[in-house]
Short mmCIF file of C-alpha atoms in Angstrom, two decimals:
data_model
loop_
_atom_site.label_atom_id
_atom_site.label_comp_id
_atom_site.label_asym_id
_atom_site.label_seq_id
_atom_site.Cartn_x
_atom_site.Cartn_y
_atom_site.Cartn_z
CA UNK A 137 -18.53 -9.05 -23.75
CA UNK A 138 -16.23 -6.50 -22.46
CA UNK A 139 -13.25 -7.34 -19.82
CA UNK A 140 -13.21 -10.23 -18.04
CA UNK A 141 -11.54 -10.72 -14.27
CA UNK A 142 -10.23 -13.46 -13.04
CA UNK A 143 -9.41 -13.48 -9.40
CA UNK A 144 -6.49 -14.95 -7.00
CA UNK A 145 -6.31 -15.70 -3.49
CA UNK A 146 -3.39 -17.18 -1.51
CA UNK A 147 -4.05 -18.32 1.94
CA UNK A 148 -2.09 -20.39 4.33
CA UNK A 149 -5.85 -22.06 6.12
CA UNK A 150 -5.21 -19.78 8.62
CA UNK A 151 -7.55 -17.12 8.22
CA UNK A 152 -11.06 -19.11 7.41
CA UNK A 153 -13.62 -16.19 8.59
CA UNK A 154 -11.89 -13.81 6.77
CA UNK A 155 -11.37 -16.06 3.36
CA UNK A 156 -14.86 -16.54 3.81
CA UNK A 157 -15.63 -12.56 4.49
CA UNK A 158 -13.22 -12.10 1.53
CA UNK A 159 -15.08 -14.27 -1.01
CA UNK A 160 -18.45 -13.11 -0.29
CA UNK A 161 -17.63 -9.54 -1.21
CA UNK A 162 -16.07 -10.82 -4.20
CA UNK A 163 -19.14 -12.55 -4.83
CA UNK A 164 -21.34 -9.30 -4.26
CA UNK A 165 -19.50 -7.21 -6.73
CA UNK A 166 -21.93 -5.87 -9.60
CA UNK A 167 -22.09 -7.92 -12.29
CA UNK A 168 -19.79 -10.32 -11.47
CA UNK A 169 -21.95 -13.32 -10.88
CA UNK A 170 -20.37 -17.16 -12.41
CA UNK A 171 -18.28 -14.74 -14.89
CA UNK A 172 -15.51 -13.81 -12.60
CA UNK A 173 -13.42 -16.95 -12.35
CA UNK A 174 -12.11 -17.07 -8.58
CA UNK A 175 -9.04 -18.99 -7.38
CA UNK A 176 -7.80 -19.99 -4.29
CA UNK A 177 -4.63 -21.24 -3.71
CA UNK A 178 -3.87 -23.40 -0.13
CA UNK A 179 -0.27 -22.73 0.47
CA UNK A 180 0.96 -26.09 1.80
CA UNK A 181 -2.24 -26.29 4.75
CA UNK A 182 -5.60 -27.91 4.46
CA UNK A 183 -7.93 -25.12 3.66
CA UNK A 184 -12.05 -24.93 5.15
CA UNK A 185 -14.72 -26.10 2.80
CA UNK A 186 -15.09 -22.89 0.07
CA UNK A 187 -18.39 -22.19 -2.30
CA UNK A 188 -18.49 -24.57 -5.27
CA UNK A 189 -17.96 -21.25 -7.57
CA UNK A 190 -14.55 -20.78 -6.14
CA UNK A 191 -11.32 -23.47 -8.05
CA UNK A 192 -9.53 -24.87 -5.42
CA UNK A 193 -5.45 -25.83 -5.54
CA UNK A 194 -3.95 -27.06 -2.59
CA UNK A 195 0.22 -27.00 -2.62
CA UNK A 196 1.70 -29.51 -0.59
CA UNK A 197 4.15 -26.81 0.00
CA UNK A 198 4.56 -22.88 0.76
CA UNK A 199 5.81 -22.02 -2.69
CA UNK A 200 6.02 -18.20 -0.92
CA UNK A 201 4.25 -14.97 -2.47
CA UNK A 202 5.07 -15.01 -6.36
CA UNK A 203 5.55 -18.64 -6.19
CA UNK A 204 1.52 -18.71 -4.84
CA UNK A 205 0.44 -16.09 -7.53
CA UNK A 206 2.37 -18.00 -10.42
CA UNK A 207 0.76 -21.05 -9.80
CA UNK A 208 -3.27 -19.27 -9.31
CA UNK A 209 -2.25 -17.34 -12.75
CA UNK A 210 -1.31 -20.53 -14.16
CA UNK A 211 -4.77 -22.28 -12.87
CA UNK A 212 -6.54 -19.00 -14.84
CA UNK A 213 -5.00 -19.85 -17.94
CA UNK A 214 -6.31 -23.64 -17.62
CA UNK A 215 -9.80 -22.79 -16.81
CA UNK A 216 -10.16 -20.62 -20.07
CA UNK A 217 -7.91 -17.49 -18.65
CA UNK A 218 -9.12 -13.71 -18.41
CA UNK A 219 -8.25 -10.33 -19.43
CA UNK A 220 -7.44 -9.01 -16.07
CA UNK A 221 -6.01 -10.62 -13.22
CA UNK A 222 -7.41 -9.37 -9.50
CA UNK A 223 -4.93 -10.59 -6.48
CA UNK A 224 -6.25 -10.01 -2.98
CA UNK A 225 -4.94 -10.83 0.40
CA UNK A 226 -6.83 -13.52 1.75
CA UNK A 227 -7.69 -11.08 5.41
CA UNK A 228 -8.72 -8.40 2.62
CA UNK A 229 -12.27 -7.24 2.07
CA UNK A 230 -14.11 -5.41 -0.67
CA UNK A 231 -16.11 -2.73 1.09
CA UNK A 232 -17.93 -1.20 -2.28
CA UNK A 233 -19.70 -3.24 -4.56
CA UNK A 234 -18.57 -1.40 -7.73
CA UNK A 235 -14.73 -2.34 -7.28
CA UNK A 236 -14.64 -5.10 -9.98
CA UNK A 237 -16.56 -2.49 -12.24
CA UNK A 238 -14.39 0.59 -11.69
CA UNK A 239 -11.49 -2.28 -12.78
CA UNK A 240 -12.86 -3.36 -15.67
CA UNK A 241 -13.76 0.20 -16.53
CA UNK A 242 -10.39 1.61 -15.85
CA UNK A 243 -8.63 -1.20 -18.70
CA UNK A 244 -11.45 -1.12 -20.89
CA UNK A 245 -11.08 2.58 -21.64
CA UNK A 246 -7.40 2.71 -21.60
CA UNK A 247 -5.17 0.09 -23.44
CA UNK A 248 -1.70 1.17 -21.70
CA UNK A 249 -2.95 0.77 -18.90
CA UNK A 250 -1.01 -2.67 -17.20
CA UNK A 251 -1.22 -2.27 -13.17
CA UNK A 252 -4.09 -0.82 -10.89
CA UNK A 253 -2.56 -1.03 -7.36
CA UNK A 254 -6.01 -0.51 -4.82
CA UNK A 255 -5.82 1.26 -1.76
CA UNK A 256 -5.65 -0.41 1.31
CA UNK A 257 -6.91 1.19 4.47
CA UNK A 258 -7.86 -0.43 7.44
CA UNK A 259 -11.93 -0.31 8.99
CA UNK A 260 -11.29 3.44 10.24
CA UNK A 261 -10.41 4.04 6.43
CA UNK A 262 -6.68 4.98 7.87
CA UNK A 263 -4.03 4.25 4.84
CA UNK A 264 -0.57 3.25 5.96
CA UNK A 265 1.82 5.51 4.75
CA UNK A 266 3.77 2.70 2.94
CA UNK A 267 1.00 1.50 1.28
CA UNK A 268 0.90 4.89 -0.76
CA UNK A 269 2.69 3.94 -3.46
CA UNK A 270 5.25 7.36 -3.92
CA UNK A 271 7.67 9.40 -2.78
CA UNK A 272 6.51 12.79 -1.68
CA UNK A 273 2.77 13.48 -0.49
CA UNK A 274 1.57 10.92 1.84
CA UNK A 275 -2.38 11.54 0.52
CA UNK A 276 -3.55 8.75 -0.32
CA UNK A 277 -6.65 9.73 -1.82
CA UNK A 278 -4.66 10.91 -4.84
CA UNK A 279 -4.42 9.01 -7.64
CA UNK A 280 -2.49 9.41 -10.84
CA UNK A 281 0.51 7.37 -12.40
CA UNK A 282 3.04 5.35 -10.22
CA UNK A 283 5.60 2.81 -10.33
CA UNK A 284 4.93 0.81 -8.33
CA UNK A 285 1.79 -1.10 -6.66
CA UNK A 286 0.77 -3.13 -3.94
CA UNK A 287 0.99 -6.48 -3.68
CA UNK A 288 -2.30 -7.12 -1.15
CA UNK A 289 -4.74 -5.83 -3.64
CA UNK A 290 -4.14 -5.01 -7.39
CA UNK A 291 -4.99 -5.80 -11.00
CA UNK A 292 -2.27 -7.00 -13.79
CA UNK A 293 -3.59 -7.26 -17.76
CA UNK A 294 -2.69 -10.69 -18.56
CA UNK A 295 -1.03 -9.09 -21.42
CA UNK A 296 1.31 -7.41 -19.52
CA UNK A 297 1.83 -11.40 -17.51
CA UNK A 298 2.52 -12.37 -21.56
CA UNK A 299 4.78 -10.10 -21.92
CA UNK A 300 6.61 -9.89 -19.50
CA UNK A 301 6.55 -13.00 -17.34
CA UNK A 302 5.53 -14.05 -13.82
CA UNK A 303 6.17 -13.03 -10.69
CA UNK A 304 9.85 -14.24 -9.28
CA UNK A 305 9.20 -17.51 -7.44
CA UNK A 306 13.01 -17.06 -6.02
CA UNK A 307 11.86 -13.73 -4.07
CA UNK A 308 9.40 -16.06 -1.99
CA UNK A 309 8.48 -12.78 0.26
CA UNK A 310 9.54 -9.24 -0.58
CA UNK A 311 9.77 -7.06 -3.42
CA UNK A 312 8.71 -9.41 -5.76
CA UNK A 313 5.94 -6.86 -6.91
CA UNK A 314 8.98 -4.31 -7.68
CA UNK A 315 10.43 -6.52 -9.82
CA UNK A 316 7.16 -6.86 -12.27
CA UNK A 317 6.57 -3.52 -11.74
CA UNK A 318 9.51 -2.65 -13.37
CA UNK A 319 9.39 -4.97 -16.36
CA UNK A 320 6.24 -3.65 -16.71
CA UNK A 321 7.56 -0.24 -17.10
CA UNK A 322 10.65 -1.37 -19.44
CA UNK A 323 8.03 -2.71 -21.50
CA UNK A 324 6.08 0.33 -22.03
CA UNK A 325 2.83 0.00 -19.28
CA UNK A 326 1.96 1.98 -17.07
CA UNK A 327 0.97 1.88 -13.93
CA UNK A 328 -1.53 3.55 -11.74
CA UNK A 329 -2.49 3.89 -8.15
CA UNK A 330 -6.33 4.47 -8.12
CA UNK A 331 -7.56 5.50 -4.52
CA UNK A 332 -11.48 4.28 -5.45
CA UNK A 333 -10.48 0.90 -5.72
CA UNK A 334 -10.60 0.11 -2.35
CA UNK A 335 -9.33 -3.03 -0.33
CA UNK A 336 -9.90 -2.83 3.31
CA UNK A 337 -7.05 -4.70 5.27
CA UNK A 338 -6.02 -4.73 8.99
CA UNK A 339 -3.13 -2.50 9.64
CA UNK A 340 -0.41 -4.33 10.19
CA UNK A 341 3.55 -4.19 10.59
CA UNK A 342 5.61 -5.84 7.79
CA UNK A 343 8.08 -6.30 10.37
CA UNK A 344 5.97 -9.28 12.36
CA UNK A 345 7.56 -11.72 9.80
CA UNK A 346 10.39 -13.37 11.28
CA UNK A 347 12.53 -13.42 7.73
CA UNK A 348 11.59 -9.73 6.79
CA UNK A 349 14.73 -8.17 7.54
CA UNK A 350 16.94 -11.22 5.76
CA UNK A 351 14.52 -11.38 3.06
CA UNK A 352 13.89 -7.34 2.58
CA UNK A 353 17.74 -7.36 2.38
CA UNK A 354 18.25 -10.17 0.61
CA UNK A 355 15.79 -9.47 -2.90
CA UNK A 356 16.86 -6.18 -2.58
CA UNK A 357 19.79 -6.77 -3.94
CA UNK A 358 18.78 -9.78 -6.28
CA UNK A 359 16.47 -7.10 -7.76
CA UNK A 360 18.83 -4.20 -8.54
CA UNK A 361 21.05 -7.03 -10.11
CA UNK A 362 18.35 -8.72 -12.08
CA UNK A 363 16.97 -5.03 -13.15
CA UNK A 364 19.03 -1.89 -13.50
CA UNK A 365 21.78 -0.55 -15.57
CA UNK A 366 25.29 -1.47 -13.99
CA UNK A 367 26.46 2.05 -12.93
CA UNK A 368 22.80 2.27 -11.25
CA UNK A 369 23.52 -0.69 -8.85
CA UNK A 370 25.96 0.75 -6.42
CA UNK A 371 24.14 3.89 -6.36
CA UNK A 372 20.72 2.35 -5.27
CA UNK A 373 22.06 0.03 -2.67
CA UNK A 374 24.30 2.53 -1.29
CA UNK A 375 21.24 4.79 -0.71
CA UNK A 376 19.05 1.82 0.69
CA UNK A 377 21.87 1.06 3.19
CA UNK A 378 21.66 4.73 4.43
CA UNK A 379 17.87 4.40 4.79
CA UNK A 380 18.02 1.10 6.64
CA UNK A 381 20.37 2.75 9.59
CA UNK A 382 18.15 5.79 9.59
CA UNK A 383 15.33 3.85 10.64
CA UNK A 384 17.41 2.29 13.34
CA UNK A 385 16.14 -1.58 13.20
CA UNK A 386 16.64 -3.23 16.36
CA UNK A 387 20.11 -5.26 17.00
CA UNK A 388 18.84 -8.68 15.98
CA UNK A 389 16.71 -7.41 12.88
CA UNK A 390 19.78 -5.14 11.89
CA UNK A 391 22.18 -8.49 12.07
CA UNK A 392 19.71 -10.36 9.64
CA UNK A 393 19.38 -7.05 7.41
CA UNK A 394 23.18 -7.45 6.70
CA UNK A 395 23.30 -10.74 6.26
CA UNK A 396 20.46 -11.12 3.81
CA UNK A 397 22.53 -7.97 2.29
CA UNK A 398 25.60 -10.63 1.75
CA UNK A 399 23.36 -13.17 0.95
CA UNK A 400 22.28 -11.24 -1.89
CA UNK A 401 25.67 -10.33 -3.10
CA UNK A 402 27.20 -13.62 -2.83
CA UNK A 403 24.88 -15.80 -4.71
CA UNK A 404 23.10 -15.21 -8.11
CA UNK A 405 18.99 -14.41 -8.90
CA UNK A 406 19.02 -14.69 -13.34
CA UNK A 407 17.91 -13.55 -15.45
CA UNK A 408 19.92 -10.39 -15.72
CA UNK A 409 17.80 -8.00 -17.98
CA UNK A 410 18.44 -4.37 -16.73
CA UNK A 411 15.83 -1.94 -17.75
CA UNK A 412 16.77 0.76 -20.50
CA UNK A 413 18.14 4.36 -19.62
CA UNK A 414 14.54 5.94 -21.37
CA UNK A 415 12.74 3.64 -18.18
CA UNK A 416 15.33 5.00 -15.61
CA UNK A 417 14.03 9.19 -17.21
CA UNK A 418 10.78 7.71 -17.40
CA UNK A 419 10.73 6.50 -13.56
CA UNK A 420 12.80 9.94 -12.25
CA UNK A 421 10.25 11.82 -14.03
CA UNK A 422 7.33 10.42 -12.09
CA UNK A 423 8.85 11.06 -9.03
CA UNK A 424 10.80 8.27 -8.18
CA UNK A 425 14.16 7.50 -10.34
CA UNK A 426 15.09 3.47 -9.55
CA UNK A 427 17.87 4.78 -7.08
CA UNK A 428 15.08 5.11 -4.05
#
């Protein structure tokens, strides 16, 4: 039968013609027909009348990011689960039809491979340069080993999800896909950013969030605590606080930078399961050691 995909969608009701622009390119991927299972997940809103192929769960509450994707994973698993799991921003679209294809390609000819992370470029085809997933040459037509992906379009192998757990539900928004990403890694995937799989998504500044700064700040540190090696800790926040005054956020994101920064110090995010020193060479040697 080969791979099977199993698709997840958060959306907060407020995006209906693009949900709906969203789902029909799901539908018209090759071969995908009834077999792809496709959820959608309502994140505490009403949601528009969707196809009777797509499952429908409808929170009575934001649960946030990871909490959204733990609960359409767990919806997978109930309706007779999949091999790979496809998450896609609900204002997403698949341009190509071949995308699901290309993904079940990609894990059917190589068993260590966990992640896929698409790339996202807006209807010129422009990529934003930080959603190329590496340090060094912006090009984001070049593919090759990573670690780490992007959360508005990628594919997980629901072994790696066994393995490894969810997504952290406590992150609600921010750096939630680091944190797999690097159990992933510890656990012996990899992970790769593949340029053909291609999600078009309105450009967009991270920054029109009202909580990014706090919450940037805040799982920041949560994840450094929850997943590197203690002598690692002070090294990577150190550098991230340098970073953060380079880019010169304005006064009132700055003040909610630095307190999510405390936030994250003062109170506790378990498990605490730091990743082993042959990850950390691992990382560095792709080009991007866990201290940046």
């Amino acid at each position: 039968m080969g791979v099977t995909l199993g698709v997840v969608v958060l959306t907060m009701g407020t995006r209906p013609v693009e949900l709906t622009a969203l789902l029909d390119s799901v539908r018209a991927q090759e071969g995908s027909g009834a077999g792809v299972r496709t959820v959608v997940v309502g994140q505490g809103a009403g949601l528009p009348e969707l196809p009777g192929w797509v499952d429908v769960v409808e929170l009575p509450e934001n649960l946030g990011i990871p909490g959204g994707r733990n609960v359409g994973v767990e919806r997978l698993r109930e309706l007779g689960g999949a091999d790979v799991l496809v998450v896609l921003d609900d204002d997403g679209l698949l341009p190509r039809t071949d995308t699901f294809r290309l993904v079940r390609e990609a894990f059917e000819q190589d068993p260590g491979l966990g992640i896929a992370s698409f790339r996202i470029a807006d209807e010129t085809g422009f990529t934003q340069r930080r959603h190329v997933p590496r340090i060094g040459s912006a090009d984001p037509l070049r593919g090759g080993p990573v670690t780490a992906f992007l959360g508005g379009g990628h594919a997980i192998r629901m072994a790696v999800v066994d393995q490894v757990g969810l997504f952290p539900a406590e992150f609600f928004y921010s750096h939630e896909e680091t944190d797999f990403a690097w159990r992933a890694l510890d656990a012996g995937w990899r992970i790769d950013y593949r340029p053909d799989l291609l999600l078009q998504h309105p450009r967009t500044d991270p920054a029109r969030h009202a909580s990014y700064y706090r919450m940037t700040a805040r799982n920041r540190v949560w994840l450094v605590k929850r997943r590197l090696p203690a002598v690692l800790v002070p090294v990577h926040l150190g550098v991230w606080i340098g970073f953060t005054l380079l880019r010169r956020p304005p006064l009132a994101g700055l003040k909610a930078w630095w307190g999510g920064f405390f936030e994250g110090v003062r109170t506790p995010c378990p498990p605490r399961r730091p990743m082993r020193w042959s990850t950390v060479y691992r990382m560095a040697r792709l080009g991007r050691p866990p201290v940046l």
